[in-house]
mmCIF file of the C-alpha atoms, coordinates in Angstrom:
data_MODEL
# 
_entry.id   MODEL 
# 
loop_
_atom_site.group_PDB 
_atom_site.id 
_atom_site.type_symbol 
_atom_site.label_atom_id 
_atom_site.label_alt_id 
_atom_site.label_comp_id 
_atom_site.label_asym_id 
_atom_site.label_entity_id 
_atom_site.label_seq_id 
_atom_site.pdbx_PDB_ins_code 
_atom_site.Cartn_x 
_atom_site.Cartn_y 
_atom_site.Cartn_z 
_atom_site.occupancy 
_atom_site.B_iso_or_equiv 
_atom_site.pdbx_formal_charge 
_atom_site.auth_seq_id 
_atom_site.auth_comp_id 
_atom_site.auth_asym_id 
_atom_site.auth_atom_id 
_atom_site.pdbx_PDB_model_num 
ATOM 1  C CA . UNK A 1 1  ? -24.134 107.779 37.446 1.00 0.00 ? 1  UNK A CA 1 
ATOM 2  C CA . UNK A 1 2  ? -27.589 106.319 37.991 1.00 0.00 ? 2  UNK A CA 1 
ATOM 3  C CA . UNK A 1 3  ? -26.420 104.579 41.159 1.00 0.00 ? 3  UNK A CA 1 
ATOM 4  C CA . UNK A 1 4  ? -25.474 107.992 42.606 1.00 0.00 ? 4  UNK A CA 1 
ATOM 5  C CA . UNK A 1 5  ? -29.069 109.115 42.017 1.00 0.00 ? 5  UNK A CA 1 
ATOM 6  C CA . UNK A 1 6  ? -30.461 106.143 43.915 1.00 0.00 ? 6  UNK A CA 1 
ATOM 7  C CA . UNK A 1 7  ? -27.909 106.584 46.700 1.00 0.00 ? 7  UNK A CA 1 
ATOM 8  C CA . UNK A 1 8  ? -29.135 110.180 46.999 1.00 0.00 ? 8  UNK A CA 1 
ATOM 9  C CA . UNK A 1 9  ? -32.723 108.938 47.245 1.00 0.00 ? 9  UNK A CA 1 
ATOM 10 C CA . UNK A 1 10 ? -31.762 106.521 50.033 1.00 0.00 ? 10 UNK A CA 1 
ATOM 11 C CA . UNK A 1 11 ? -29.815 109.262 51.826 1.00 0.00 ? 11 UNK A CA 1 
ATOM 12 C CA . UNK A 1 12 ? -32.749 111.679 51.604 1.00 0.00 ? 12 UNK A CA 1 
ATOM 13 C CA . UNK A 1 13 ? -35.107 109.052 53.000 1.00 0.00 ? 13 UNK A CA 1 
ATOM 14 C CA . UNK A 1 14 ? -32.740 108.358 55.879 1.00 0.00 ? 14 UNK A CA 1 
ATOM 15 C CA . UNK A 1 15 ? -32.311 112.099 56.444 1.00 0.00 ? 15 UNK A CA 1 
ATOM 16 C CA . UNK A 1 16 ? -36.073 112.639 56.493 1.00 0.00 ? 16 UNK A CA 1 
ATOM 17 C CA . UNK A 1 17 ? -36.641 109.910 59.064 1.00 0.00 ? 17 UNK A CA 1 
ATOM 18 C CA . UNK A 1 18 ? -33.666 111.116 61.116 1.00 0.00 ? 18 UNK A CA 1 
ATOM 19 C CA . UNK A 1 19 ? -34.967 114.692 61.112 1.00 0.00 ? 19 UNK A CA 1 
ATOM 20 C CA . UNK A 1 20 ? -38.390 113.609 62.368 1.00 0.00 ? 20 UNK A CA 1 
ATOM 21 C CA . UNK A 1 21 ? -36.818 111.340 64.984 1.00 0.00 ? 21 UNK A CA 1 
ATOM 22 C CA . UNK A 1 22 ? -34.657 114.173 66.321 1.00 0.00 ? 22 UNK A CA 1 
ATOM 23 C CA . UNK A 1 23 ? -37.300 116.910 66.050 1.00 0.00 ? 23 UNK A CA 1 
ATOM 24 C CA . UNK A 1 24 ? -40.362 115.030 67.307 1.00 0.00 ? 24 UNK A CA 1 
ATOM 25 C CA . UNK A 1 25 ? -38.953 111.967 69.043 1.00 0.00 ? 25 UNK A CA 1 
ATOM 26 C CA . UNK A 1 26 ? -40.804 109.671 66.636 1.00 0.00 ? 26 UNK A CA 1 
ATOM 27 C CA . UNK A 1 27 ? -41.395 109.246 62.916 1.00 0.00 ? 27 UNK A CA 1 
ATOM 28 C CA . UNK A 1 28 ? -44.857 110.215 61.732 1.00 0.00 ? 28 UNK A CA 1 
ATOM 29 C CA . UNK A 1 29 ? -46.405 107.662 59.393 1.00 0.00 ? 29 UNK A CA 1 
ATOM 30 C CA . UNK A 1 30 ? -49.285 109.025 57.373 1.00 0.00 ? 30 UNK A CA 1 
ATOM 31 C CA . UNK A 1 31 ? -50.025 106.931 54.295 1.00 0.00 ? 31 UNK A CA 1 
ATOM 32 C CA . UNK A 1 32 ? -52.492 104.164 55.087 1.00 0.00 ? 32 UNK A CA 1 
ATOM 33 C CA . UNK A 1 33 ? -53.945 101.853 52.476 1.00 0.00 ? 33 UNK A CA 1 
ATOM 34 C CA . UNK A 1 34 ? -57.417 100.845 53.659 1.00 0.00 ? 34 UNK A CA 1 
ATOM 35 C CA . UNK A 1 35 ? -58.146 98.454  50.790 1.00 0.00 ? 35 UNK A CA 1 
ATOM 36 C CA . UNK A 1 36 ? -55.265 96.137  51.733 1.00 0.00 ? 36 UNK A CA 1 
ATOM 37 C CA . UNK A 1 37 ? -53.803 95.057  55.068 1.00 0.00 ? 37 UNK A CA 1 
ATOM 38 C CA . UNK A 1 38 ? -50.455 96.849  54.775 1.00 0.00 ? 38 UNK A CA 1 
ATOM 39 C CA . UNK A 1 39 ? -48.354 98.765  57.325 1.00 0.00 ? 39 UNK A CA 1 
ATOM 40 C CA . UNK A 1 40 ? -48.663 102.552 57.528 1.00 0.00 ? 40 UNK A CA 1 
ATOM 41 C CA . UNK A 1 41 ? -45.671 104.375 56.006 1.00 0.00 ? 41 UNK A CA 1 
ATOM 42 C CA . UNK A 1 42 ? -44.370 107.788 54.925 1.00 0.00 ? 42 UNK A CA 1 
ATOM 43 C CA . UNK A 1 43 ? -42.552 109.318 51.952 1.00 0.00 ? 43 UNK A CA 1 
ATOM 44 C CA . UNK A 1 44 ? -39.117 108.764 53.519 1.00 0.00 ? 44 UNK A CA 1 
ATOM 45 C CA . UNK A 1 45 ? -39.862 105.044 53.798 1.00 0.00 ? 45 UNK A CA 1 
ATOM 46 C CA . UNK A 1 46 ? -40.856 104.984 50.118 1.00 0.00 ? 46 UNK A CA 1 
ATOM 47 C CA . UNK A 1 47 ? -37.582 106.690 49.136 1.00 0.00 ? 47 UNK A CA 1 
ATOM 48 C CA . UNK A 1 48 ? -35.531 104.202 51.155 1.00 0.00 ? 48 UNK A CA 1 
ATOM 49 C CA . UNK A 1 49 ? -37.313 101.177 49.686 1.00 0.00 ? 49 UNK A CA 1 
ATOM 50 C CA . UNK A 1 50 ? -37.150 102.374 46.070 1.00 0.00 ? 50 UNK A CA 1 
ATOM 51 C CA . UNK A 1 51 ? -33.479 103.334 46.404 1.00 0.00 ? 51 UNK A CA 1 
ATOM 52 C CA . UNK A 1 52 ? -32.420 100.053 48.002 1.00 0.00 ? 52 UNK A CA 1 
ATOM 53 C CA . UNK A 1 53 ? -34.356 97.938  45.497 1.00 0.00 ? 53 UNK A CA 1 
ATOM 54 C CA . UNK A 1 54 ? -32.858 99.903  42.589 1.00 0.00 ? 54 UNK A CA 1 
ATOM 55 C CA . UNK A 1 55 ? -29.308 99.618  43.958 1.00 0.00 ? 55 UNK A CA 1 
ATOM 56 C CA . UNK A 1 56 ? -29.733 95.868  44.428 1.00 0.00 ? 56 UNK A CA 1 
ATOM 57 C CA . UNK A 1 57 ? -31.028 95.576  40.843 1.00 0.00 ? 57 UNK A CA 1 
ATOM 58 C CA . UNK A 1 58 ? -28.083 97.634  39.540 1.00 0.00 ? 58 UNK A CA 1 
ATOM 59 C CA . UNK A 1 59 ? -25.598 95.393  41.394 1.00 0.00 ? 59 UNK A CA 1 
ATOM 60 C CA . UNK A 1 60 ? -27.242 92.209  40.093 1.00 0.00 ? 60 UNK A CA 1 
ATOM 61 C CA . UNK A 1 61 ? -27.382 93.394  36.472 1.00 0.00 ? 61 UNK A CA 1 
ATOM 62 C CA . UNK A 1 62 ? -23.825 94.764  36.504 1.00 0.00 ? 62 UNK A CA 1 
ATOM 63 C CA . UNK A 1 63 ? -22.518 91.386  37.674 1.00 0.00 ? 63 UNK A CA 1 
ATOM 64 C CA . UNK A 1 64 ? -24.370 89.588  34.855 1.00 0.00 ? 64 UNK A CA 1 
ATOM 65 C CA . UNK A 1 65 ? -22.704 91.656  32.140 1.00 0.00 ? 65 UNK A CA 1 
# 
């Protein structure tokens, strides 16, 4: 059940980036961390990263049990 939640987060991140790509021709990145040298990103990128990391963790911990 929890893996479905994280799959939905990944799908919404992909959908958000796809929408901007189709509507504007590019993906707008708007979160910039000035105190550290880190790439600029957006909320859709955050959703994709959190979802993928969580799904990988779920797969690893399910195989250990």
